[in-house]
PDB file of C-alpha atoms in Angstrom:
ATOM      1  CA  UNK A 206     102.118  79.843 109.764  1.00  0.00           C
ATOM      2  CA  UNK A 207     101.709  83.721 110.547  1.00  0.00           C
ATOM      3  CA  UNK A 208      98.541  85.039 110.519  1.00  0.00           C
ATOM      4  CA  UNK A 209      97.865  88.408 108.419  1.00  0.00           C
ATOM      5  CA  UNK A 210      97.237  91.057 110.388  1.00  0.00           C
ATOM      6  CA  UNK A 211      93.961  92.697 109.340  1.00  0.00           C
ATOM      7  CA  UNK A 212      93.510  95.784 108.220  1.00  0.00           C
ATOM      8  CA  UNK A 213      92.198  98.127 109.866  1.00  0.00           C
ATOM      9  CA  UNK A 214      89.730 100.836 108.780  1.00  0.00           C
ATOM     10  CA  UNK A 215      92.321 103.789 108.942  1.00  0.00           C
ATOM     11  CA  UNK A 216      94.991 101.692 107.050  1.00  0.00           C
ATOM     12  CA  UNK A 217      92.002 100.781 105.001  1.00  0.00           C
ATOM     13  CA  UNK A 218      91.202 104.426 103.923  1.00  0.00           C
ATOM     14  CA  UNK A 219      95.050 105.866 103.791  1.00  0.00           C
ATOM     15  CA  UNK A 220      95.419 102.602 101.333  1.00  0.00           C
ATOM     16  CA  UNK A 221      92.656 103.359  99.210  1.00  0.00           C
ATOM     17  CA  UNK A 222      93.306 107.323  99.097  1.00  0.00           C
ATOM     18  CA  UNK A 223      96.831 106.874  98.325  1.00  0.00           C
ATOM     19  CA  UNK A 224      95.763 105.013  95.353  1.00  0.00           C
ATOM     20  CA  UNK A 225      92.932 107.429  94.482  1.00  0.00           C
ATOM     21  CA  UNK A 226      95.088 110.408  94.923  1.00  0.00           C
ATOM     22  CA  UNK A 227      97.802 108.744  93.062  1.00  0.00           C
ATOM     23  CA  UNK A 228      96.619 107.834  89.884  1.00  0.00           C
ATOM     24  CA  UNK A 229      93.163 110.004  89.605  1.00  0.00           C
ATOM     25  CA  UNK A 230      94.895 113.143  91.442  1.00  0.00           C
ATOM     26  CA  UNK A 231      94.287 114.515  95.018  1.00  0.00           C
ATOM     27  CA  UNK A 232      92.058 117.227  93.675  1.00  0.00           C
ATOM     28  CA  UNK A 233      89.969 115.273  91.558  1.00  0.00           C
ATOM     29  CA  UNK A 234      89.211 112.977  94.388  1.00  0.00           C
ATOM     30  CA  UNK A 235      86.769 113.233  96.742  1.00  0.00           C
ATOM     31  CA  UNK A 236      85.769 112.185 100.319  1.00  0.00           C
ATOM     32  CA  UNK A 237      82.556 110.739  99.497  1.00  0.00           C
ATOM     33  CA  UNK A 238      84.608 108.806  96.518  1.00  0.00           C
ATOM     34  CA  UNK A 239      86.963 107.398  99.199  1.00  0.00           C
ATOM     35  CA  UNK A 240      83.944 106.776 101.032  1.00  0.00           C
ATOM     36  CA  UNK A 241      82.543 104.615  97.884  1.00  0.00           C
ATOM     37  CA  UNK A 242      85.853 102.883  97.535  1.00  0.00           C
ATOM     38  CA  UNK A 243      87.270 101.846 101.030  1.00  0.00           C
ATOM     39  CA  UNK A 244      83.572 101.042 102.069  1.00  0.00           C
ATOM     40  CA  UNK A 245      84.359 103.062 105.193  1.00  0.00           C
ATOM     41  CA  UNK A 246      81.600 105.410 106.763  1.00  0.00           C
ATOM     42  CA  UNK A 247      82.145 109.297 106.183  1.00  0.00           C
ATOM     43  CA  UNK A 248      82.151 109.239 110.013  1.00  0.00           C
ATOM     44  CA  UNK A 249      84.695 106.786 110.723  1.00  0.00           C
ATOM     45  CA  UNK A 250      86.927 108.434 108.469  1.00  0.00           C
ATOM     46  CA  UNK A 251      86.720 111.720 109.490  1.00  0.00           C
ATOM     47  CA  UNK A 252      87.396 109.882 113.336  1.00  0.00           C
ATOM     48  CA  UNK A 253      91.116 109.859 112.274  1.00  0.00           C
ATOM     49  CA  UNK A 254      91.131 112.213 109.693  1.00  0.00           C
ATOM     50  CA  UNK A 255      89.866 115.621 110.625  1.00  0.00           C
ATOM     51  CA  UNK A 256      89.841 116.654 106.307  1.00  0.00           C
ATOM     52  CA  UNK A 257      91.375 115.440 103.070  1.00  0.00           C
ATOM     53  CA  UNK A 258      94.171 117.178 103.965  1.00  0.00           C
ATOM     54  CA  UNK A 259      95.038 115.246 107.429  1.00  0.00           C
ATOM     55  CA  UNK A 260      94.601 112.529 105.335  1.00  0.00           C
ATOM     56  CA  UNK A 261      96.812 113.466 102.480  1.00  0.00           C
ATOM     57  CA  UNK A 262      99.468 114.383 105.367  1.00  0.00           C
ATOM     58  CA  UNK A 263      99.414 110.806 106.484  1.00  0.00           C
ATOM     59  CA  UNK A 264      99.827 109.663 103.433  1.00  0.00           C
ATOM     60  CA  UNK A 265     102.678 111.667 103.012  1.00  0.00           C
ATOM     61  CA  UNK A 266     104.245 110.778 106.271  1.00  0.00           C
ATOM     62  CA  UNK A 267     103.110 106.387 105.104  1.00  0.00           C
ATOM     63  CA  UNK A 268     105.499 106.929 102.515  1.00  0.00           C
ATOM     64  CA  UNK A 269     108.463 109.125 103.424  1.00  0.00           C
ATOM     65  CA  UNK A 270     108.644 106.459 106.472  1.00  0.00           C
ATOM     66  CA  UNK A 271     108.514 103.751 103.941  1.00  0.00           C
ATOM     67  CA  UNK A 272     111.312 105.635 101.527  1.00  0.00           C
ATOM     68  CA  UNK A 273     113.763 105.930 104.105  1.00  0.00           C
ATOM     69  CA  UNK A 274     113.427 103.068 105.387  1.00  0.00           C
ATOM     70  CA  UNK A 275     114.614 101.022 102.328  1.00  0.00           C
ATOM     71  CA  UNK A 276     116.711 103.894 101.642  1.00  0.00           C
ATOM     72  CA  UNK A 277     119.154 102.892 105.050  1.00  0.00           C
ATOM     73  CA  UNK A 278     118.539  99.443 104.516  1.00  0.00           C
ATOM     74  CA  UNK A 279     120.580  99.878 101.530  1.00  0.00           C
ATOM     75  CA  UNK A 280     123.528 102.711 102.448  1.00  0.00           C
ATOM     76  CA  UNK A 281     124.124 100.333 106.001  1.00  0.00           C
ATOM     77  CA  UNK A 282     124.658  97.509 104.315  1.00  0.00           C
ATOM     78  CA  UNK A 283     128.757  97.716 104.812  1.00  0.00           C
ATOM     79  CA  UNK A 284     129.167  94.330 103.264  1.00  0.00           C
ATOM     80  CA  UNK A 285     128.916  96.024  99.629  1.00  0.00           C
ATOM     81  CA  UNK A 286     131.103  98.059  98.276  1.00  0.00           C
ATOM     82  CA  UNK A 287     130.314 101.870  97.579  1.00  0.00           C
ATOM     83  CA  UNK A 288     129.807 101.209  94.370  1.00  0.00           C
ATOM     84  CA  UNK A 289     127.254  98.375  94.918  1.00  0.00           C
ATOM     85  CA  UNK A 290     125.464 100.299  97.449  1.00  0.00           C
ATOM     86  CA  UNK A 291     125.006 102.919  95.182  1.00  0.00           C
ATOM     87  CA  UNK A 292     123.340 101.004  92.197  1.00  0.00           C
ATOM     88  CA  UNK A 293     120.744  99.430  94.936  1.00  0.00           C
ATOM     89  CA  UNK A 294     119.780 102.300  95.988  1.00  0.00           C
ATOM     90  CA  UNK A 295     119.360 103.636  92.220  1.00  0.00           C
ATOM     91  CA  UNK A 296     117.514 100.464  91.975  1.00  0.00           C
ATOM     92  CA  UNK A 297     115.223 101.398  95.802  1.00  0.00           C
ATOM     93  CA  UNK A 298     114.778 104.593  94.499  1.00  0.00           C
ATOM     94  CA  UNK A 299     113.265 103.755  91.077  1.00  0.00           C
ATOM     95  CA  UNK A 300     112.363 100.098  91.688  1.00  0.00           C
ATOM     96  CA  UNK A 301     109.142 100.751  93.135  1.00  0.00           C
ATOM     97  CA  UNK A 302     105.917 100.291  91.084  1.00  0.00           C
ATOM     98  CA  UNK A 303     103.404 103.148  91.541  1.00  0.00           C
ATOM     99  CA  UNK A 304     101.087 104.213  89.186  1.00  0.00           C
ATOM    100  CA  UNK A 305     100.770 107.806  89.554  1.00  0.00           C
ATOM    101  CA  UNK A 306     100.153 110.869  87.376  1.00  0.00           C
ATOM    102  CA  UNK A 307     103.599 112.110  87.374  1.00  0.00           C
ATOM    103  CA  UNK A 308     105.281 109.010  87.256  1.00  0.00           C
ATOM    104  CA  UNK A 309     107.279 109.568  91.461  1.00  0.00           C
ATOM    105  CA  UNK A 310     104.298 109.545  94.273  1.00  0.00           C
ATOM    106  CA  UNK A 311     106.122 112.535  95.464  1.00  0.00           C
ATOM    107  CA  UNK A 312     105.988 114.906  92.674  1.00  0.00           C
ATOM    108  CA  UNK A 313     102.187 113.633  92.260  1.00  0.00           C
ATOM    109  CA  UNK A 314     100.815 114.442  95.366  1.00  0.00           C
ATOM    110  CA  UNK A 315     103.032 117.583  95.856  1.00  0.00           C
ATOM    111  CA  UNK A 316     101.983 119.107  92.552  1.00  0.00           C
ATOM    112  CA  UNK A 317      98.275 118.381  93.754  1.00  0.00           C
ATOM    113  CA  UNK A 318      98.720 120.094  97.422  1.00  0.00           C
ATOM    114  CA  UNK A 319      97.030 123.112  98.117  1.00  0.00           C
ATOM    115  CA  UNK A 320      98.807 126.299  97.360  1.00  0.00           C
ATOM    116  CA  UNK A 321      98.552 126.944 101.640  1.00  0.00           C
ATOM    117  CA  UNK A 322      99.664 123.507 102.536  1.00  0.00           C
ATOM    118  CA  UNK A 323     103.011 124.722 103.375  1.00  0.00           C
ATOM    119  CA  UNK A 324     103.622 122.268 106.383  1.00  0.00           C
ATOM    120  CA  UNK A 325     102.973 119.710 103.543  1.00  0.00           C
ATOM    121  CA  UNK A 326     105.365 120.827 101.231  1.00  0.00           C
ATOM    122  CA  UNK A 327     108.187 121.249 103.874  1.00  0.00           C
ATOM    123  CA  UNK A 328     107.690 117.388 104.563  1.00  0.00           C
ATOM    124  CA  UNK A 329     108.482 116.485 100.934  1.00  0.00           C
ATOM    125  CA  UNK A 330     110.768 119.424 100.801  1.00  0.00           C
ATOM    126  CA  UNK A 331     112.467 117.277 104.237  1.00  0.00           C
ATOM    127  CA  UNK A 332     112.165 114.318 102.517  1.00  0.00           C
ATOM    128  CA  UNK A 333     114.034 115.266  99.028  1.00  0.00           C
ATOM    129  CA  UNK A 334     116.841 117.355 101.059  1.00  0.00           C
ATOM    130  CA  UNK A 335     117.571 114.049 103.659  1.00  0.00           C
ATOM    131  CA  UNK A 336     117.656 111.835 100.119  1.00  0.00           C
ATOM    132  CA  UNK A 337     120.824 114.508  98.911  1.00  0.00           C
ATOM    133  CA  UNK A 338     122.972 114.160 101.859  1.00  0.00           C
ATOM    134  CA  UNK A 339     122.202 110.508 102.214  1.00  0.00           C
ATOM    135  CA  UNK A 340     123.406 110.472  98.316  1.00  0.00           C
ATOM    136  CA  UNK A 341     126.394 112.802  99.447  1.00  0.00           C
ATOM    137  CA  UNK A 342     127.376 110.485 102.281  1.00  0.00           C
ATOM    138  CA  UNK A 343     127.635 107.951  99.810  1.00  0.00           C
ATOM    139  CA  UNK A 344     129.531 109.660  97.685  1.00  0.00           C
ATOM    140  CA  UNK A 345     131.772 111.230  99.975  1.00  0.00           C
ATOM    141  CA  UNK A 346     132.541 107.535 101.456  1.00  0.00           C
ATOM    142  CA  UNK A 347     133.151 106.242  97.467  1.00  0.00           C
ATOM    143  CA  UNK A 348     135.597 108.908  97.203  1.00  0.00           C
ATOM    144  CA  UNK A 349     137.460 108.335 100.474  1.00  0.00           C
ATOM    145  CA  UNK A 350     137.881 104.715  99.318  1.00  0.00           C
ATOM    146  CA  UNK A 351     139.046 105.553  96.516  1.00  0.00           C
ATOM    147  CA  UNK A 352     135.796 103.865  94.571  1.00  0.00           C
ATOM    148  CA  UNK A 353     135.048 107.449  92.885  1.00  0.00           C
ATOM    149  CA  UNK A 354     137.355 110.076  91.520  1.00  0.00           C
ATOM    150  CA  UNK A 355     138.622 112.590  94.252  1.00  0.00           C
ATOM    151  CA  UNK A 356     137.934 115.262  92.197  1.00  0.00           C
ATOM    152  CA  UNK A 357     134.194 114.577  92.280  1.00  0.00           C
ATOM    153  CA  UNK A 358     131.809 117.497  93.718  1.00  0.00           C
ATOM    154  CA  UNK A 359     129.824 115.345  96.007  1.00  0.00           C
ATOM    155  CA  UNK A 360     127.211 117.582  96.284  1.00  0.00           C
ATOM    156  CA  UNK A 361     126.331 119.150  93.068  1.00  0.00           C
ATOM    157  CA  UNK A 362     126.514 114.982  92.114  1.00  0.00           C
ATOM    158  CA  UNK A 363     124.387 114.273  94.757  1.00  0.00           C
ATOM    159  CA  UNK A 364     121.741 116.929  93.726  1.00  0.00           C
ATOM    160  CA  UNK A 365     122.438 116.100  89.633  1.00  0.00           C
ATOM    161  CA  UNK A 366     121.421 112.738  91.041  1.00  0.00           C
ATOM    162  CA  UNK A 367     118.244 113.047  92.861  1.00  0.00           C
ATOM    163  CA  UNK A 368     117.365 115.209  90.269  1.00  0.00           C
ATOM    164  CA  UNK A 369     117.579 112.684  87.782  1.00  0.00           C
ATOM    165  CA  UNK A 370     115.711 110.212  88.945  1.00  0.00           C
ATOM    166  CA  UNK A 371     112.873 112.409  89.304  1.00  0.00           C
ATOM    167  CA  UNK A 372     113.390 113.321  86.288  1.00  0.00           C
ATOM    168  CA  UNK A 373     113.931 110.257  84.875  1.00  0.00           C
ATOM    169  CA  UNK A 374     110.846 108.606  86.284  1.00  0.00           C
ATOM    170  CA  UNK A 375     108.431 111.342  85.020  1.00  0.00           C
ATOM    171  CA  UNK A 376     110.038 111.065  81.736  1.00  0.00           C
ATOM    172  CA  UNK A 377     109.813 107.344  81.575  1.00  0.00           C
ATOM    173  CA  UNK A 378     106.249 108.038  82.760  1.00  0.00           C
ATOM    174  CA  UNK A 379     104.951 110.324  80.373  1.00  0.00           C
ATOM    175  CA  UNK A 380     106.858 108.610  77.077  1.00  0.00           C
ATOM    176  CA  UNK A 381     105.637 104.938  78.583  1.00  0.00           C
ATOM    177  CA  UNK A 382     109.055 104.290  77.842  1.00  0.00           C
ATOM    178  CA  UNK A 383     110.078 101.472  80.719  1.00  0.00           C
ATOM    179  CA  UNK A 384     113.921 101.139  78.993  1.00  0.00           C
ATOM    180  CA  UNK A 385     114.436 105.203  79.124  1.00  0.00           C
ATOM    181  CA  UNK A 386     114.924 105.257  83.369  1.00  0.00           C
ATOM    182  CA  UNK A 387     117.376 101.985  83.056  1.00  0.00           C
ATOM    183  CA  UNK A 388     119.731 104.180  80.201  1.00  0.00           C
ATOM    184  CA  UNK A 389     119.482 107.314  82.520  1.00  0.00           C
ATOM    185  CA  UNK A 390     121.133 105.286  85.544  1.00  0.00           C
ATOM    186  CA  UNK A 391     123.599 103.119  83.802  1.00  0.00           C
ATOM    187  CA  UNK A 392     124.810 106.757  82.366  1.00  0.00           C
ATOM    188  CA  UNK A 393     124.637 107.605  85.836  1.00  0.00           C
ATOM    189  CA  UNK A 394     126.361 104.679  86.506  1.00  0.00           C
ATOM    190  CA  UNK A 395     129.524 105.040  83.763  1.00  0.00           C
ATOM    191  CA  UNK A 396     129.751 108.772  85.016  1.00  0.00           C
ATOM    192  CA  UNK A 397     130.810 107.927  88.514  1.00  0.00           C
ATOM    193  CA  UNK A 398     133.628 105.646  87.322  1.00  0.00           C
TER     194      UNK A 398
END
């Protein structure tokens, strides 16, 4: 049997913040409330987190890791068709269940960041771009084998589809509508064909 690796205090507090920031907002949260939640001394965390900011940034950089990691797991896997690959990684990209204010962790916590966090913004800014051309790449290979129409503009698709399901999850988020994001990518879906 394999033992669970404990946490430790810094995964502790970037677990607890992420929630915090998440589903009560990054402004409306405080230190001393993270403090109060993780059980974590003001002092430890401000060891490996030199403000609320650092931490937010390590948040950020938590999940854009995580992202993109499922994200290749699922364009690599040559074994699937195009086609295939593409509705799993509808499904990575929307499969995930976080309960944030805006429905994506990404638009959350980006529409919570300072107005001067610019080397924040450029990270999700990264992170949304990187999602397009992976989307593109996909595309580009569907239409090379012949999965897609040739006519299709790869990258205004890609971008219509990114787009979409940010969209469609803060949609699905504010009308607590769970069926709304499944239409939006089986239309996706029927569009492609």
């Amino acid at each position: 049997m394999k033992k669970q690796k404990k946490l430790t205090n810094r995964d502790l507090v970037i677990q607890v913040a992420t929630d915090l920031f998440l589903t009560k907002g990054y402004l409306a949260t405080s230190m001393d409330e993270i403090v109060t939640v993780s059980k974590v001394s003001k002092t430890n965390i401000y060891y490996y987190f030199k403000s609320k900011e650092d931490l937010l940034a390590a948040i950020l950089e938590q999940l854009i890791h995580t992202y993109n990691d499922m994200i290749q797991k699922t364009v690599s896997r040559s074994e699937l068709s195009v086609q295939e690959r593409f509705s799993a990684l509808l499904q990575v990209l929307t499969g995930l269940e976080w309960t944030s204010l805006g429905g994506c962790p990404f638009l959350t916590l980006y529409t919570q960041m300072p107005q001067d966090a610019d080397a924040l913004r450029e990270k999700v800014s990264v992170f949304f771009r990187d999602q397009m051309h992976t989307v593109e790449a996909l595309l580009v290979e569907g239409v090379h084998n012949k999965e897609f129409s040739s006519t299709l503009p790869t990258k205004a698709t890609a971008q219509l589809i990114v787009s979409t399901i940010e969209g469609g999850l803060f949609l699905q988020h504010a009308s607590q509508d769970p069926a709304m994001l499944n239409q939006t990518l089986s239309t996706l879906a029927l569009l492609l064909k």
